[in-house]
CSV table of C-alpha atoms in Angstrom, one decimal:
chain,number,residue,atom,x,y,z
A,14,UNK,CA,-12.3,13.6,66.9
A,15,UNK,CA,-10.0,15.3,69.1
A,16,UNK,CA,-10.5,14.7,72.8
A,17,UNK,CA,-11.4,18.0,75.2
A,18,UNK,CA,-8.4,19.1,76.8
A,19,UNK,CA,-8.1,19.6,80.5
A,20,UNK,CA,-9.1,23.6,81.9
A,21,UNK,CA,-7.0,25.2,84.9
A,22,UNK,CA,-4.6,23.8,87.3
A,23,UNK,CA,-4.2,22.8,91.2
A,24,UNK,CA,-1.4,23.6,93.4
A,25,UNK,CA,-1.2,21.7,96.6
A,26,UNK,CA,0.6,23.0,99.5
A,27,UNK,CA,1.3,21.9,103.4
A,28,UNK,CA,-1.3,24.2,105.8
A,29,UNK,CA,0.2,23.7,109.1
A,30,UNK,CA,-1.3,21.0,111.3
A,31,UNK,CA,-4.0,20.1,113.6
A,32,UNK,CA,-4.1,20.2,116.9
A,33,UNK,CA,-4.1,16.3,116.9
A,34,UNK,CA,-0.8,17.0,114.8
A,35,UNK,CA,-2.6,16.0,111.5
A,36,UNK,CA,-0.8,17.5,108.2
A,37,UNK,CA,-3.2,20.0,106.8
A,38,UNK,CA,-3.2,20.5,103.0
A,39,UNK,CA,-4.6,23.8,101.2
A,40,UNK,CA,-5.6,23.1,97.3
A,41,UNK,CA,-5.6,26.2,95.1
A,42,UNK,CA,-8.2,25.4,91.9
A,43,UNK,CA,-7.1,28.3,89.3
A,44,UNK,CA,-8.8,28.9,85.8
A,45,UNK,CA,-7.0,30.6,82.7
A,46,UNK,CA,-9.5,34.2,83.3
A,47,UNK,CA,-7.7,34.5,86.6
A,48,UNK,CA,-10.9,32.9,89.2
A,49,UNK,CA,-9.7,31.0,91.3
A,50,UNK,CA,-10.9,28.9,94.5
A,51,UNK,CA,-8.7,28.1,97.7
A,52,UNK,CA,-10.0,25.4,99.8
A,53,UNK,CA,-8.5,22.8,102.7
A,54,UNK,CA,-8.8,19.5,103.9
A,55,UNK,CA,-9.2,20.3,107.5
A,56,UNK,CA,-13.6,20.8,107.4
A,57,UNK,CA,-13.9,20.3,103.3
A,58,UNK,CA,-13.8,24.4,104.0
A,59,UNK,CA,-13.6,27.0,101.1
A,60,UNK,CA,-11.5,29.5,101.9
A,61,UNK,CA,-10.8,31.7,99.0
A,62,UNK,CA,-12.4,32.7,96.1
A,63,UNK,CA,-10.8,35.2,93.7
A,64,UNK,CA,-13.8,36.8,91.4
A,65,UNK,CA,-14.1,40.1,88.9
A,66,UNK,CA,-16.0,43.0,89.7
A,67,UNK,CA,-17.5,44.8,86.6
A,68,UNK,CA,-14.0,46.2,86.0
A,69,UNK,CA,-12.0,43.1,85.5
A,70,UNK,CA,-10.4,43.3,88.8
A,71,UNK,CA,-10.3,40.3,91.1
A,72,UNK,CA,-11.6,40.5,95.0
A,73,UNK,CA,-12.5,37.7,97.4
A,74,UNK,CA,-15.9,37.4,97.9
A,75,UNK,CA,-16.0,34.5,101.0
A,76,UNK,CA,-15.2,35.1,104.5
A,77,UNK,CA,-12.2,33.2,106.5
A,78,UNK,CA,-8.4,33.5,107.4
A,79,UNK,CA,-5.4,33.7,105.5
A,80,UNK,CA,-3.4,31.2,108.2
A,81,UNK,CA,-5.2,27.2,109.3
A,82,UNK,CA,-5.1,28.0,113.0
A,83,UNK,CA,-8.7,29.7,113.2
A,84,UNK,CA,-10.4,27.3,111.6
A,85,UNK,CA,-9.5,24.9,114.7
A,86,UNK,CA,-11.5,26.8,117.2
A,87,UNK,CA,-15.2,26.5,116.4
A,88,UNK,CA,-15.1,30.0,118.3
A,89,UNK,CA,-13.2,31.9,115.8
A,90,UNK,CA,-13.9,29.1,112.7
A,91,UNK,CA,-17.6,30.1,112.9
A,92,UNK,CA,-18.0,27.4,110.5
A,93,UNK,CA,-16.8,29.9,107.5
A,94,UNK,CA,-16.7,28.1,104.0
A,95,UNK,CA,-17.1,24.7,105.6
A,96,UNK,CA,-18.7,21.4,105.1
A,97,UNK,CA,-22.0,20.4,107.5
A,98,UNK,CA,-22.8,17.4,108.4
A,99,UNK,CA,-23.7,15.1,109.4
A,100,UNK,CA,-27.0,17.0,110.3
A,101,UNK,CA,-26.8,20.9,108.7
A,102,UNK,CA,-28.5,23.0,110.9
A,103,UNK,CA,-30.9,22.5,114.2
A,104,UNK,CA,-32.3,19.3,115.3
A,105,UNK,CA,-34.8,20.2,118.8
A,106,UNK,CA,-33.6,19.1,122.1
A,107,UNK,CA,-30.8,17.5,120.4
A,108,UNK,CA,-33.0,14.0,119.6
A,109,UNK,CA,-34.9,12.4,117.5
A,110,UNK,CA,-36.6,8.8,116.7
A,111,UNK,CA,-35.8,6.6,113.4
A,112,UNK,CA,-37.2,3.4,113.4
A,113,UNK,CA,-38.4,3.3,116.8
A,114,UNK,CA,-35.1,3.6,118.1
A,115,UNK,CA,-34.2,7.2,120.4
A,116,UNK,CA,-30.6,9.0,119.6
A,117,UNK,CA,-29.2,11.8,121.5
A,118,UNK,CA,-27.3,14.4,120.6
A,119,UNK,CA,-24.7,17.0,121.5
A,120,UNK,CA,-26.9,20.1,122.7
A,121,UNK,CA,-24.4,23.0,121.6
A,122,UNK,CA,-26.7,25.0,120.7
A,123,UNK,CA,-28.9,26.6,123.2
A,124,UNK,CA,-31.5,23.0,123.9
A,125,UNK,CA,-30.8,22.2,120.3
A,126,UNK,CA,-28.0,20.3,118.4
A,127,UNK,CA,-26.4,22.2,115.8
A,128,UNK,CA,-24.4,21.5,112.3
A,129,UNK,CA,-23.4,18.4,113.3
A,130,UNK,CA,-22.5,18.5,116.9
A,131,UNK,CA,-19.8,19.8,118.9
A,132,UNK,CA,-17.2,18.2,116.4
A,133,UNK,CA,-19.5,17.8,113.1
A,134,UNK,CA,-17.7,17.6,109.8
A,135,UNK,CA,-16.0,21.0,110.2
A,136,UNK,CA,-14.0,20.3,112.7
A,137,UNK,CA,-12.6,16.6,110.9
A,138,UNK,CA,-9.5,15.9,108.3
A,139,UNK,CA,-11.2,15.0,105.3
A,140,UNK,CA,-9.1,12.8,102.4
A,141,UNK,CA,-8.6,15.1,99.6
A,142,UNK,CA,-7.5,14.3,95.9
A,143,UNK,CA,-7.3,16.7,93.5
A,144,UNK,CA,-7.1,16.5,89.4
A,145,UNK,CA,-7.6,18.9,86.2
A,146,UNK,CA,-9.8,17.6,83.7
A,147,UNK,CA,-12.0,18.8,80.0
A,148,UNK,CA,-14.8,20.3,83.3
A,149,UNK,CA,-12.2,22.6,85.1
A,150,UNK,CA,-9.9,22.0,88.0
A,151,UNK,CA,-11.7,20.1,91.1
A,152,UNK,CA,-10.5,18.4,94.6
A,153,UNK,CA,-12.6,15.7,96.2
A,154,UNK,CA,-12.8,14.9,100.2
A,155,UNK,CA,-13.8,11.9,100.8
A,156,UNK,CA,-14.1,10.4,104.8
A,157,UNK,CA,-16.0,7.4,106.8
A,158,UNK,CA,-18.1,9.0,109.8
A,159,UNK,CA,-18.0,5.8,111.7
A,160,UNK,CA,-21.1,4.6,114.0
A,161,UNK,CA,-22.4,6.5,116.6
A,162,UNK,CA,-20.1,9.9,115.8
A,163,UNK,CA,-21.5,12.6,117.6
A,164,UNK,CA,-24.9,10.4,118.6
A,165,UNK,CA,-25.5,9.6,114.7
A,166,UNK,CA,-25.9,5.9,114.1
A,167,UNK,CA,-24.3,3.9,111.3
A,168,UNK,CA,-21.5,4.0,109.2
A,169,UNK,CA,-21.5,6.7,106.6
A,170,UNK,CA,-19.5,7.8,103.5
A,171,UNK,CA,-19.1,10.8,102.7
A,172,UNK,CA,-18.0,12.3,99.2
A,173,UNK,CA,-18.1,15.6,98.4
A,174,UNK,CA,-16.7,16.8,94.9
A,175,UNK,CA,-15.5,21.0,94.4
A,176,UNK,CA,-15.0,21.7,90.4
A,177,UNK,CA,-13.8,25.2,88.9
A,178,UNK,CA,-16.2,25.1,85.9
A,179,UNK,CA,-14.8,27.1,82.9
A,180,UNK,CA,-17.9,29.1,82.1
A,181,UNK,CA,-16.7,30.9,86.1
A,182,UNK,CA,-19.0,28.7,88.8
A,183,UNK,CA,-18.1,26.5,91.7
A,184,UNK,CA,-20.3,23.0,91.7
A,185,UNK,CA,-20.7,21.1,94.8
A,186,UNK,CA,-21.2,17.5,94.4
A,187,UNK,CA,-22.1,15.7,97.9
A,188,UNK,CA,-22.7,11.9,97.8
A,189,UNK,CA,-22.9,9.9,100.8
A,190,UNK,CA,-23.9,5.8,101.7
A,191,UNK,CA,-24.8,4.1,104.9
A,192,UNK,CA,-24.8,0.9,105.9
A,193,UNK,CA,-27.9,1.4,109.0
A,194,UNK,CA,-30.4,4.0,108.9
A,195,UNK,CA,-29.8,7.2,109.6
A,196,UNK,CA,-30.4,11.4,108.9
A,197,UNK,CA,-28.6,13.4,106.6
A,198,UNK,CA,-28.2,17.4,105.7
A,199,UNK,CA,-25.3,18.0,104.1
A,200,UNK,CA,-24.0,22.0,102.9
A,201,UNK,CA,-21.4,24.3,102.3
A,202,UNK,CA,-21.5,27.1,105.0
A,203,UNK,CA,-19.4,29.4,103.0
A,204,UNK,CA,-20.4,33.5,104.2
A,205,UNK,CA,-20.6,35.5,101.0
A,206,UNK,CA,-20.0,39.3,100.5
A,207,UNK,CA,-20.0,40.5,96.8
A,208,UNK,CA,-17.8,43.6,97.7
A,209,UNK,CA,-14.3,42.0,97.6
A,210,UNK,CA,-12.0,41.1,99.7
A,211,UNK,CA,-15.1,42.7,102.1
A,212,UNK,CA,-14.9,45.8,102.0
A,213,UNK,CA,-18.4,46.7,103.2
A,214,UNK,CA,-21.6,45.5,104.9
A,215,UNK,CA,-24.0,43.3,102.5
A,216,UNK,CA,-26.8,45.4,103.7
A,217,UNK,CA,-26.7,46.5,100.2
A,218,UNK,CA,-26.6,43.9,98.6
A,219,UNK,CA,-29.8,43.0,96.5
A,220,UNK,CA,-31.5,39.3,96.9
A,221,UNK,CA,-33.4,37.2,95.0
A,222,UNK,CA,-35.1,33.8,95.9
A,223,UNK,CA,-37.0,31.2,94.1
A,224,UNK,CA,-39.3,30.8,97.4
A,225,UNK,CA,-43.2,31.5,98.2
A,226,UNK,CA,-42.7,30.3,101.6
A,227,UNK,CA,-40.7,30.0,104.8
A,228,UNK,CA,-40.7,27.9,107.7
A,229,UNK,CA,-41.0,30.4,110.8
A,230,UNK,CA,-39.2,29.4,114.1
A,231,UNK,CA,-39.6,30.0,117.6
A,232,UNK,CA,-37.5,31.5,120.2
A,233,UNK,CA,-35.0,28.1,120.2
A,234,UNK,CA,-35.0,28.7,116.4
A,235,UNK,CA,-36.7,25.6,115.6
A,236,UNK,CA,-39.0,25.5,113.1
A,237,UNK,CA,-43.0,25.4,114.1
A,238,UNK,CA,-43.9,22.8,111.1
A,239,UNK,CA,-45.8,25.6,109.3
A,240,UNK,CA,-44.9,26.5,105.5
A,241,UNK,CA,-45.8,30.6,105.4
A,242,UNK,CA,-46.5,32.3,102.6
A,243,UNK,CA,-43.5,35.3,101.7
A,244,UNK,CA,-46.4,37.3,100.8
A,245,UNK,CA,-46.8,40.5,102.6
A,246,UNK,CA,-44.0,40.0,104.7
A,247,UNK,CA,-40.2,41.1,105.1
A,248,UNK,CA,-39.4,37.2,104.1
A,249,UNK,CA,-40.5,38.1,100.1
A,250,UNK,CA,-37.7,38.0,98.4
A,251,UNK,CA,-39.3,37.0,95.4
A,252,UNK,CA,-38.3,40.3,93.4
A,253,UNK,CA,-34.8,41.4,94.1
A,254,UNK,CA,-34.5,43.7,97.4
A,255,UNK,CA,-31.7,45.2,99.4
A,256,UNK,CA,-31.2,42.7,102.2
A,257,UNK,CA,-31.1,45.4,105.1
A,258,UNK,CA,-34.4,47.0,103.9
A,259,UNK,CA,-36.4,44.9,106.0
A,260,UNK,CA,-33.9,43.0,108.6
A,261,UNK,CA,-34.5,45.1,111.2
A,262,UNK,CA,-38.6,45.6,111.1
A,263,UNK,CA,-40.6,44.7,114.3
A,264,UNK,CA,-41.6,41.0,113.2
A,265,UNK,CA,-41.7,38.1,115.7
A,266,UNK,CA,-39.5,36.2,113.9
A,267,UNK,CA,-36.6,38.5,113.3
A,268,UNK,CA,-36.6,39.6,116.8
A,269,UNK,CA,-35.9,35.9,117.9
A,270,UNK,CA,-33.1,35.1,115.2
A,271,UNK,CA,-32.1,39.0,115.4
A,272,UNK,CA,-32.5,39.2,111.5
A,273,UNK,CA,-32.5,36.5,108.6
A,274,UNK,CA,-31.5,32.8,109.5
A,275,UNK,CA,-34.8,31.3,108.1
A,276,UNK,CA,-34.7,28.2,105.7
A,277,UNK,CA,-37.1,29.4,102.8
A,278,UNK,CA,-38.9,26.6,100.6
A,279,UNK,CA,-37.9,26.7,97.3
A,280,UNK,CA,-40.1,26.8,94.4
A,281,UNK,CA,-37.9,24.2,92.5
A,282,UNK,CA,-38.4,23.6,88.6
A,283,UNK,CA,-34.6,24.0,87.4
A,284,UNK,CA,-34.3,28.0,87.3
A,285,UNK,CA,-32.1,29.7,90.1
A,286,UNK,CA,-32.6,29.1,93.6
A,287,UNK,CA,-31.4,32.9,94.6
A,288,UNK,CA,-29.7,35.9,92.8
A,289,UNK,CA,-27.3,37.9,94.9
A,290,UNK,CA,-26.6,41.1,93.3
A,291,UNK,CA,-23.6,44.0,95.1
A,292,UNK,CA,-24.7,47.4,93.0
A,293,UNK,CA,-21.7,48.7,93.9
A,294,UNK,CA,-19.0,46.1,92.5
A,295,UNK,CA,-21.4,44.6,89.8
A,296,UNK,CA,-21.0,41.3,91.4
A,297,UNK,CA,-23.6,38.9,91.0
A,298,UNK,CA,-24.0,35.5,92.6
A,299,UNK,CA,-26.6,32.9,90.8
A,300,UNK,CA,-27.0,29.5,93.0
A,301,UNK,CA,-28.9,26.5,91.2
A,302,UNK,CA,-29.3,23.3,93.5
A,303,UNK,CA,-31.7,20.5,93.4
A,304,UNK,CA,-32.3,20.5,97.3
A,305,UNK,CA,-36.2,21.9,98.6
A,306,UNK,CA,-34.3,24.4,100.6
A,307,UNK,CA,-32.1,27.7,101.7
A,308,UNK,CA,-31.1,28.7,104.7
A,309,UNK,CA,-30.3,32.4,104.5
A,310,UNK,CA,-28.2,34.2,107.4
A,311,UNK,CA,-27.3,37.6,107.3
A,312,UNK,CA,-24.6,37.6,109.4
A,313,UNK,CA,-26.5,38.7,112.6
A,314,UNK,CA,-23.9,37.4,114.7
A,315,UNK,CA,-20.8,39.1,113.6
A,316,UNK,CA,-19.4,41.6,115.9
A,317,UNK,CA,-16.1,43.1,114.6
A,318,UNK,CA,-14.7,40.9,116.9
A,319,UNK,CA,-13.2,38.3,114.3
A,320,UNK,CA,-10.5,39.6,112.4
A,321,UNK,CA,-9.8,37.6,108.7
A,322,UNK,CA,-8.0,37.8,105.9
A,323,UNK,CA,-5.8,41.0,105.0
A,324,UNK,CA,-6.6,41.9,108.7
A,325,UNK,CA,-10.2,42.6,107.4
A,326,UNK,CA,-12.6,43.1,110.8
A,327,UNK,CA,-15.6,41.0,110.1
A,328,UNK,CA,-18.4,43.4,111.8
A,329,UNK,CA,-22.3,43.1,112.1
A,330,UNK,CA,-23.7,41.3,109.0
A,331,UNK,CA,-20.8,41.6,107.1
A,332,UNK,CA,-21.9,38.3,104.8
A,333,UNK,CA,-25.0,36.1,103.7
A,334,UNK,CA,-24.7,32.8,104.0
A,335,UNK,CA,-27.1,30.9,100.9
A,336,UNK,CA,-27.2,27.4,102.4
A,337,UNK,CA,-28.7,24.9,100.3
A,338,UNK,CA,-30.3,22.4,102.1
A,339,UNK,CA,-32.9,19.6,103.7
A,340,UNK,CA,-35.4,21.4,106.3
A,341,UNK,CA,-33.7,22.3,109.4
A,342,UNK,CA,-35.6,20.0,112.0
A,343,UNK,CA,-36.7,17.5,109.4
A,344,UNK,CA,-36.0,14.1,111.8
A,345,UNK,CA,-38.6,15.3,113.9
A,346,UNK,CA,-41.2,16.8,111.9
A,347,UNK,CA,-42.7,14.6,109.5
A,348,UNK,CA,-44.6,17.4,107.4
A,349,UNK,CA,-40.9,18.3,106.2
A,350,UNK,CA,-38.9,16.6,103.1
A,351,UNK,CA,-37.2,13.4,104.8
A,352,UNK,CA,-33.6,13.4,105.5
A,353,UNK,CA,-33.5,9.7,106.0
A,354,UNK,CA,-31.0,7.4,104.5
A,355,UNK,CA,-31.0,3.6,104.2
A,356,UNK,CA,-28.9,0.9,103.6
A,357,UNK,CA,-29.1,-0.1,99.5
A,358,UNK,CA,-29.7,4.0,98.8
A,359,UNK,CA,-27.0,6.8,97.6
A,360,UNK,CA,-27.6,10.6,98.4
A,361,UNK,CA,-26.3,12.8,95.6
A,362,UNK,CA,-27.0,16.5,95.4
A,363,UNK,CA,-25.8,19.2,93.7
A,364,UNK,CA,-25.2,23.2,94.4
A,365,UNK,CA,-23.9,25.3,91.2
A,366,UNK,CA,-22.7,28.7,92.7
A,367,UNK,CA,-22.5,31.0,89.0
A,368,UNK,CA,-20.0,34.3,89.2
A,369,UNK,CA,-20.8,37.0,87.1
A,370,UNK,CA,-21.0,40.6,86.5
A,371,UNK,CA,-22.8,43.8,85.2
């Protein structure tokens, strides 16, 4: 029987340096139909991917920079396309207990700590390796957070696995171990916007999620511990709707994240986690993961004030982000999935991000 043959290629290229003076490498993941997937050492980040409208032709549909520098300065990087960890999104006051044992944390985010810290996983050199195999081009970055980086105790490896599947989809593999207990949320932080190479707002932009309910946050952002029904509220995206249809209505919680950044609880079960659909390319996004849930950012941050690639000005929710993850808060809420690992255990997830179009 003949054996599958290897799909795609990888170039590998120096990407300037850190400001530590670390040699930064950029590794391009290319398929025969033309998609293709940039993405760096420096913060695991993605930061191109090359997708067909309904016409054939190929647009970007992530947001970042054309040139390493940017992504150096959490200011400008704005965690576009990168890896989280070791804690994905908010953690209250920046502490928690495990074991009986208190750990701080870096507050940089209001009272709260925040993907990671004030130099999390986005901001750190990972190892990368790349190959070309029967499954489509991938690279793997690989690192050792040692004890106590950024407050989080023991020593923990980290491997997280990119492959260009043939069929057009991206797969995130994470897989970590620990030698003492400790929390984990691991994601991808990439900002999506189906128009190409952005061309437009994603107000437009029609979304779909697998969720029947949300966890609601107060002012700090931190979840309350209550799981509330979608139903009856602008948080029911359980048929496809544009996502500025309701981002700007008078409810409580939009007014305190100034539109979506919500993790929604995902109903599981194997189908997709969320449909993002652009009307006007024909772009469609289909994200399958096995984690309980999604945060979903529309971008309510942006100003104009970033400039990216092709001198593109990223203004007000000019992306969605479609984080797959753990609960944000889950350490200290102990209603919410646990995000602790132990010594003897191995977490493995997995986030399939489909491209197609109509």
């Amino acid at each position: 029987m003949p054996q599958p043959q290897p799909v795609g290629s990888v170039e590998e290229r120096g990407w300037g340096r850190t400001p530590q003076g670390e040699a930064v490498t950029l590794f391009t993941l290319s398929l025969p139909n033309g998609i293709q997937a940039s993405l760096t050492d420096h913060g695991g980040v993605l930061v191109r991917l090359l997708t067909p409208d309904r016409d054939g032709n190929l647009g970007d549909i992530v947001l970042g920079y054309g040139t390493p520098e940017p992504y150096f300065d959490r200011a400008t990087a704005s965690f576009f396309g990168a890896l989280i960890g070791r804690y994905g999104n908010r953690i209250a006051g920046g502490r928690f207990t495990l074991d009986g044992q208190n750990y701080r944390l870096a507050r940089n985010n209001g009272p709260n700590a925040l993907h990671g810290g004030e130099r999390g996983f986005d901001q750190r050199l990972w190892q990368g390796e790349a190959s070309v195999g029967p499954e489509g081009p991938q690279v793997v970055f690989a690192r050792v957070s040692p004890d106590g980086e950024e407050g989080y105790p023991g020593i923990l490896t980290v491997r997280v696995t990119y492959t260009l599947r043939p069929e057009g989809a991206l797969q995130i593999d994470y897989a970590a171990t620990t030698d003492a207990p400790t929390v984990l949320n691991l994601t991808n932080h990439s900002y999506w916007n189906l128009s190409g190479d952005a061309r437009r707002d994603i107000l437009g932009h029609r979304l779909t999620l697998a969720a029947d309910h949300f966890t609601p946050v107060d002012q700090t952002l931190i979840p309350t511990g209550e799981r509330r029904a979608v139903a009856g509220t602008p948080f029911d995206f359980r048929t496809a709707q544009p996502i500025g249809a309701r981002v700007d209505m008078g409810d409580e919680g939009l007014r305190f994240t100034g539109g979506y950044d919500h993790n929604f609880v995902l109903r599981g079960g194997g189908g997709p986690a969320a449909l993002l659909h652009d009307p006007v390319s024909g772009r469609r996004l289909t994200v399958h993961t096995d984690q309980p849930g999604m945060q979903v950012y529309s971008g309510n941050f942006l100003d104009g004030s970033l400039v990216g690639k092709g001198g593109q000005r990223y203004g007000h929710r000019w992306a969605v982000c479609l984080e797959t993850q753990h609960f944000p808060d889950s350490p200290n809420q102990p209603d919410f999935p646990s995000t602790v690992l132990r010594p003897g255990e191995r977490f493995m997830s997995r986030t399939v991000y489909s491209f197609s179009a109509e």
